[in-house]
CSV table of C-alpha atoms and ligand atoms in Angstrom, one decimal:
chain,number,residue,atom,x,y,z
N,1,UNK,CA,87.4,107.4,125.7
N,2,UNK,CA,88.0,110.8,124.0
N,3,UNK,CA,89.7,110.2,120.5
N,4,UNK,CA,92.9,112.0,120.1
N,5,UNK,CA,93.6,113.5,116.4
N,6,UNK,CA,97.4,114.8,115.3
N,7,UNK,CA,96.9,117.3,112.3
N,8,UNK,CA,99.9,118.5,110.5
N,9,UNK,CA,99.8,122.0,109.3
N,10,UNK,CA,96.9,122.8,111.4
N,11,UNK,CA,97.8,126.6,111.8
N,12,UNK,CA,96.2,127.8,108.7
N,13,UNK,CA,93.8,126.8,105.7
N,14,UNK,CA,92.7,123.3,105.0
N,15,UNK,CA,94.5,122.2,108.3
N,16,UNK,CA,93.0,124.8,110.4
N,17,UNK,CA,89.5,123.5,109.1
N,18,UNK,CA,89.8,119.9,109.8
N,19,UNK,CA,91.3,120.9,113.3
N,20,UNK,CA,87.6,122.7,113.8
N,21,UNK,CA,85.7,119.9,112.2
N,22,UNK,CA,87.4,117.2,114.7
N,23,UNK,CA,87.4,118.9,117.5
N,24,UNK,CA,83.3,119.8,116.7
N,25,UNK,CA,83.2,115.8,116.7
N,26,UNK,CA,84.2,115.5,120.4
N,27,UNK,CA,88.1,114.7,119.5
N,28,UNK,CA,91.1,116.3,121.3
N,29,UNK,CA,93.2,117.8,118.6
N,30,UNK,CA,97.1,118.4,118.6
N,31,UNK,CA,97.5,121.5,116.0
N,32,UNK,CA,101.0,120.8,114.3
N,33,UNK,CA,102.6,124.2,112.9
N,34,UNK,CA,106.2,124.8,111.6
N,35,UNK,CA,106.1,128.7,112.2
N,36,UNK,CA,103.0,130.2,112.7
N,37,UNK,CA,102.9,129.8,116.4
N,38,UNK,CA,100.4,132.6,116.6
N,39,UNK,CA,98.0,131.2,114.1
N,40,UNK,CA,98.4,127.6,115.8
N,41,UNK,CA,97.3,129.3,119.1
N,42,UNK,CA,94.3,130.9,117.5
N,43,UNK,CA,93.2,127.5,116.5
N,44,UNK,CA,93.6,126.2,120.1
N,45,UNK,CA,91.8,129.1,121.9
N,46,UNK,CA,88.9,128.8,119.1
N,47,UNK,CA,88.2,125.0,119.6
N,48,UNK,CA,89.2,125.6,124.0
N,49,UNK,CA,86.2,128.3,123.3
N,50,UNK,CA,83.7,126.2,121.8
N,51,UNK,CA,84.5,123.3,124.6
N,52,UNK,CA,87.1,121.2,123.3
N,53,UNK,CA,90.6,120.5,123.8
N,54,UNK,CA,93.4,121.4,121.8
N,55,UNK,CA,97.3,121.6,121.9
N,56,UNK,CA,99.6,123.3,119.6
N,57,UNK,CA,102.6,121.4,118.6
N,58,UNK,CA,105.4,122.9,116.8
N,59,UNK,CA,107.6,120.7,114.6
N,60,UNK,CA,108.8,120.7,110.8
N,61,UNK,CA,107.3,117.1,109.3
N,62,UNK,CA,110.3,116.8,107.2
N,63,UNK,CA,112.8,116.5,109.9
N,64,UNK,CA,112.8,113.2,111.8
N,65,UNK,CA,113.7,114.3,115.0
N,66,UNK,CA,111.0,116.9,115.0
N,67,UNK,CA,108.6,114.3,114.1
N,68,UNK,CA,109.7,112.1,116.8
N,69,UNK,CA,109.3,114.9,119.5
N,70,UNK,CA,106.0,116.2,118.2
N,71,UNK,CA,104.6,112.8,118.3
N,72,UNK,CA,106.0,112.4,121.7
N,73,UNK,CA,104.5,115.6,123.3
N,74,UNK,CA,101.1,114.3,121.8
N,75,UNK,CA,101.6,111.5,123.8
N,76,UNK,CA,102.7,112.7,126.8
N,77,UNK,CA,99.6,114.9,126.9
N,78,UNK,CA,97.0,112.4,126.0
N,79,UNK,CA,98.4,109.0,125.7
N,80,UNK,CA,97.1,107.8,122.6
N,81,UNK,CA,96.6,109.0,118.8
N,82,UNK,CA,93.7,107.6,116.9
N,83,UNK,CA,93.6,109.9,113.8
N,84,UNK,CA,96.6,111.0,111.8
N,85,UNK,CA,96.0,113.8,109.3
N,86,UNK,CA,99.0,114.5,106.9
N,87,UNK,CA,97.8,117.9,105.7
N,88,UNK,CA,101.1,120.0,105.5
N,89,UNK,CA,102.1,120.9,102.1
N,90,UNK,CA,103.8,123.9,100.1
N,91,UNK,CA,104.3,124.8,96.6
N,92,UNK,CA,107.5,125.9,94.9
N,93,UNK,CA,106.0,126.0,91.4
N,94,UNK,CA,108.2,126.9,88.4
N,95,UNK,CA,108.3,125.7,84.4
N,96,UNK,CA,110.6,122.2,84.5
N,97,UNK,CA,113.2,124.1,82.8
N,98,UNK,CA,113.4,126.8,85.4
N,99,UNK,CA,112.8,124.5,88.2
N,100,UNK,CA,116.0,124.3,90.5
N,101,UNK,CA,116.9,121.2,92.5
N,102,UNK,CA,116.0,122.7,95.8
N,103,UNK,CA,112.7,123.9,94.6
N,104,UNK,CA,112.4,119.9,93.7
N,105,UNK,CA,113.7,118.6,97.2
N,106,UNK,CA,111.8,121.3,99.4
N,107,UNK,CA,108.5,120.1,98.0
N,108,UNK,CA,109.3,116.2,98.1
N,109,UNK,CA,110.9,116.6,101.6
N,110,UNK,CA,107.9,118.3,103.2
N,111,UNK,CA,104.9,116.7,101.1
N,112,UNK,CA,106.4,113.2,100.6
N,113,UNK,CA,108.8,112.3,102.8
N,114,UNK,CA,107.1,114.5,105.5
N,115,UNK,CA,104.2,112.2,105.0
N,116,UNK,CA,106.3,109.1,105.2
N,117,UNK,CA,108.0,110.3,108.6
N,118,UNK,CA,104.5,110.8,110.4
N,119,UNK,CA,102.9,107.6,109.3
N,120,UNK,CA,106.0,105.7,110.4
N,121,UNK,CA,106.1,107.5,113.8
N,122,UNK,CA,102.3,107.5,114.5
N,123,UNK,CA,101.6,103.9,113.2
N,124,UNK,CA,103.8,102.6,115.8
N,125,UNK,CA,101.3,104.2,118.6
N,126,UNK,CA,98.3,102.6,116.4
N,127,UNK,CA,99.5,99.0,116.1
N,128,UNK,CA,99.7,98.8,119.6
N,129,UNK,CA,96.3,100.3,119.7
N,130,UNK,CA,95.1,97.9,117.3
N,131,UNK,CA,93.3,100.8,115.4
N,132,UNK,CA,93.1,104.0,113.8
N,133,UNK,CA,92.4,106.5,111.1
N,134,UNK,CA,95.1,108.1,109.0
N,135,UNK,CA,94.0,110.5,106.1
N,136,UNK,CA,96.7,111.8,103.5
N,137,UNK,CA,95.8,115.2,101.9
N,138,UNK,CA,96.7,114.8,98.3
N,139,UNK,CA,96.2,116.5,95.3
N,140,UNK,CA,94.0,116.7,91.8
N,141,UNK,CA,97.6,117.3,90.7
N,142,UNK,CA,98.7,114.2,91.5
N,143,UNK,CA,96.2,112.6,89.8
N,144,UNK,CA,95.9,114.9,86.4
N,145,UNK,CA,99.1,116.6,86.5
N,146,UNK,CA,99.4,120.7,86.5
N,147,UNK,CA,101.9,122.6,84.3
N,148,UNK,CA,103.8,124.5,86.5
N,149,UNK,CA,103.7,121.9,89.3
N,150,UNK,CA,105.9,119.0,88.1
N,151,UNK,CA,107.8,118.7,91.7
N,152,UNK,CA,104.2,119.3,93.9
N,153,UNK,CA,102.4,116.7,91.7
N,154,UNK,CA,105.4,114.2,91.9
N,155,UNK,CA,105.2,114.8,95.6
N,156,UNK,CA,101.4,114.3,95.6
N,157,UNK,CA,101.1,111.0,93.0
N,158,UNK,CA,103.6,109.6,95.6
N,159,UNK,CA,101.4,110.6,98.4
N,160,UNK,CA,98.7,108.4,96.6
N,161,UNK,CA,100.8,105.4,96.0
N,162,UNK,CA,102.1,105.8,99.4
N,163,UNK,CA,98.6,105.8,100.7
N,164,UNK,CA,97.5,102.5,98.8
N,165,UNK,CA,100.7,100.7,99.8
N,166,UNK,CA,100.7,101.3,104.0
N,167,UNK,CA,96.5,100.6,103.5
N,168,UNK,CA,97.7,97.5,102.5
N,169,UNK,CA,100.2,96.8,105.3
N,170,UNK,CA,98.0,98.1,108.1
N,171,UNK,CA,94.6,96.4,107.1
N,172,UNK,CA,94.9,93.5,109.3
N,173,UNK,CA,96.0,95.6,112.0
N,174,UNK,CA,92.4,97.6,112.2
N,175,UNK,CA,94.0,100.8,110.6
N,176,UNK,CA,92.5,102.3,107.7
N,177,UNK,CA,94.6,104.6,105.6
N,178,UNK,CA,93.2,107.1,102.7
N,179,UNK,CA,93.6,110.1,100.9
N,180,UNK,CA,91.6,113.1,100.0
N,181,UNK,CA,92.6,114.9,96.7
N,182,UNK,CA,91.3,118.6,96.7
N,183,UNK,CA,91.0,120.8,93.5
N,184,UNK,CA,91.2,124.4,93.8
N,185,UNK,CA,90.1,125.0,97.2
N,186,UNK,CA,90.2,129.2,98.7
N,187,UNK,CA,93.4,129.4,101.0
N,188,UNK,CA,96.9,131.1,101.2
N,189,UNK,CA,98.2,128.9,98.9
N,190,UNK,CA,95.8,129.9,96.2
N,191,UNK,CA,95.5,133.2,97.0
N,192,UNK,CA,98.8,133.8,94.9
N,193,UNK,CA,97.2,132.8,91.6
N,194,UNK,CA,96.9,135.7,89.4
N,195,UNK,CA,93.3,136.5,88.2
N,196,UNK,CA,94.1,135.2,84.7
N,197,UNK,CA,95.2,131.9,86.1
N,198,UNK,CA,91.8,131.7,88.0
N,199,UNK,CA,89.8,132.7,85.3
N,200,UNK,CA,91.3,129.9,83.3
N,201,UNK,CA,91.0,127.1,86.2
N,202,UNK,CA,87.5,128.4,86.6
N,203,UNK,CA,86.8,127.3,83.2
N,204,UNK,CA,87.6,123.7,84.0
N,205,UNK,CA,85.7,123.1,87.2
N,206,UNK,CA,81.9,122.0,86.5
N,207,UNK,CA,80.9,123.4,89.5
N,208,UNK,CA,82.3,126.9,88.5
N,209,UNK,CA,83.9,127.5,91.7
N,210,UNK,CA,86.7,127.3,94.2
N,211,UNK,CA,86.0,124.8,97.1
N,212,UNK,CA,85.9,125.9,100.9
N,213,UNK,CA,88.0,124.9,103.8
N,214,UNK,CA,85.1,123.6,105.2
N,215,UNK,CA,83.7,121.2,102.2
N,216,UNK,CA,87.3,119.1,102.4
N,217,UNK,CA,87.1,119.2,106.3
N,218,UNK,CA,83.8,117.9,106.3
N,219,UNK,CA,85.0,115.0,104.0
N,220,UNK,CA,88.2,114.4,106.4
N,221,UNK,CA,85.7,114.2,109.6
N,222,UNK,CA,83.5,111.6,107.5
N,223,UNK,CA,86.7,109.2,106.7
N,224,UNK,CA,88.3,109.9,110.3
N,225,UNK,CA,85.1,109.6,112.5
N,226,UNK,CA,82.2,108.0,110.7
N,227,UNK,CA,81.6,104.1,111.3
N,228,UNK,CA,81.3,103.7,107.6
N,229,UNK,CA,85.0,104.5,107.4
N,230,UNK,CA,85.4,101.3,109.2
N,231,UNK,CA,84.9,99.5,105.8
N,232,UNK,CA,86.8,102.2,103.8
N,233,UNK,CA,90.8,102.1,102.9
N,234,UNK,CA,93.1,102.3,100.4
N,235,UNK,CA,91.0,104.9,98.6
N,236,UNK,CA,91.4,108.4,96.9
N,237,UNK,CA,88.6,111.3,97.5
N,238,UNK,CA,88.6,114.0,94.7
N,239,UNK,CA,87.0,116.9,96.1
N,240,UNK,CA,87.3,119.1,93.4
N,241,UNK,CA,84.2,120.4,91.7
N,242,UNK,CA,84.2,117.9,89.2
N,243,UNK,CA,87.7,118.9,87.6
N,244,UNK,CA,88.9,115.1,87.6
N,245,UNK,CA,86.2,112.7,86.4
N,246,UNK,CA,87.1,109.1,86.5
M,301,NAP,P1,98.3,126.7,103.2
M,301,NAP,O1,97.2,127.6,103.7
M,301,NAP,O2,99.4,127.3,102.5
M,301,NAP,O3,98.5,126.0,104.9
M,301,NAP,C1,99.8,125.6,104.8
M,301,NAP,C2,99.9,124.6,106.1
M,301,NAP,O4,101.1,123.8,106.5
M,301,NAP,C3,100.3,125.8,107.3
M,301,NAP,O5,99.5,125.4,108.3
M,301,NAP,C4,101.5,125.8,107.7
M,301,NAP,O6,102.2,126.2,109.1
M,301,NAP,C5,101.9,124.1,107.2
M,301,NAP,N1,103.4,123.9,107.1
M,301,NAP,C6,104.5,124.4,106.2
M,301,NAP,N2,105.3,123.9,106.0
M,301,NAP,C7,105.3,123.1,107.5
M,301,NAP,C8,106.4,122.0,107.6
M,301,NAP,N3,107.5,121.9,107.4
M,301,NAP,N4,105.8,121.3,109.0
M,301,NAP,C9,104.7,121.4,109.6
M,301,NAP,N5,103.7,122.1,108.7
M,301,NAP,C10,104.3,122.7,108.0
M,301,NAP,O7,98.2,125.4,102.8
M,301,NAP,P2,96.6,124.9,101.9
M,301,NAP,O8,96.1,125.6,100.9
M,301,NAP,O9,95.9,124.8,103.5
M,301,NAP,O10,97.1,123.1,101.9
M,301,NAP,C11,97.0,122.3,102.6
M,301,NAP,C12,96.9,120.7,102.3
M,301,NAP,O11,95.9,120.6,101.1
M,301,NAP,C13,98.5,121.1,101.5
M,301,NAP,O12,99.0,119.6,101.8
M,301,NAP,C14,98.0,121.1,100.1
M,301,NAP,O13,99.5,120.5,99.0
M,301,NAP,C15,96.6,120.6,100.1
M,301,NAP,N6,96.3,120.9,98.9
M,301,NAP,C16,95.9,122.3,98.6
M,301,NAP,C17,94.7,122.9,97.7
M,301,NAP,C18,94.3,124.3,97.7
M,301,NAP,O14,93.4,124.5,96.6
M,301,NAP,N7,94.7,125.0,98.8
M,301,NAP,C19,94.4,122.1,96.6
M,301,NAP,C20,94.9,120.7,96.8
M,301,NAP,C21,95.7,120.2,97.8
M,301,NAP,P3,103.2,127.0,109.0
M,301,NAP,O15,102.3,128.4,108.6
M,301,NAP,O16,103.3,127.4,110.6
M,301,NAP,O17,104.3,127.0,108.1
């Protein structure tokens, strides 16, 4: 039986890397995107050209109806979902005193409520299958905080609490739920940082560099596919060059 994965925000950055890594692991991959249809098509074509199977699925993860439709599209195509990677995420960075309610709500709706909606919809499928692996992409901002990211840090800390609670609820049904908390990874999201900020950040990274999409994707592939993953649930894995050590 070929396993099936749904990766939210699979069109670019870390999500794209996760789609490619899972496909290389022999998994059929549903590549979710919100607006980057060309980028999602490119991910699907790359997977096909390497002999894998993939499908681009449009849908805003913060919208319940769109999440339901997205999951139905995957089920219509492959009939099952074995792996869910909640990766879609945005930033709307501002210091607290300048942060508007819209900045707060947009980030919470997408980065936290989106994880709830996708996990609720997919866990129903996994419960019937009596198996599944759910991996939530959090952030070290949710562990240690970050000035200018009160909304984002709150959402990511929420994702960590959500991961631990749902891991406890679903463990007896053969479903594991873990979180991956990246530090600074080279993607469009970090491309907007000024040279000064990059310099300051690098001083806080013991390994002295930003991480790559492939490094995060390899960790997610391990959690999604490894036999050892059968006995790992409710954990948060920092992948951050040593920024957080606890
Ligand atoms: P990115 O390059 O900006 O890509 C974001 C992805 O999310 C895109 O595929 C985008 O698709 C998708 N997306 C945005 N809004 C969406 C929505 N409403 N519904 C569905 N998909 C949506 O970001 P990234 O750096 O790869 O980050 C991926 C995840 O890792 C995020 O959760 C982020 O918080 C987390 N993270 C990143 C870093 C880092 O340093 N880069 C560090 C820690 C954690 P469209 O283009 O179609 O909108």
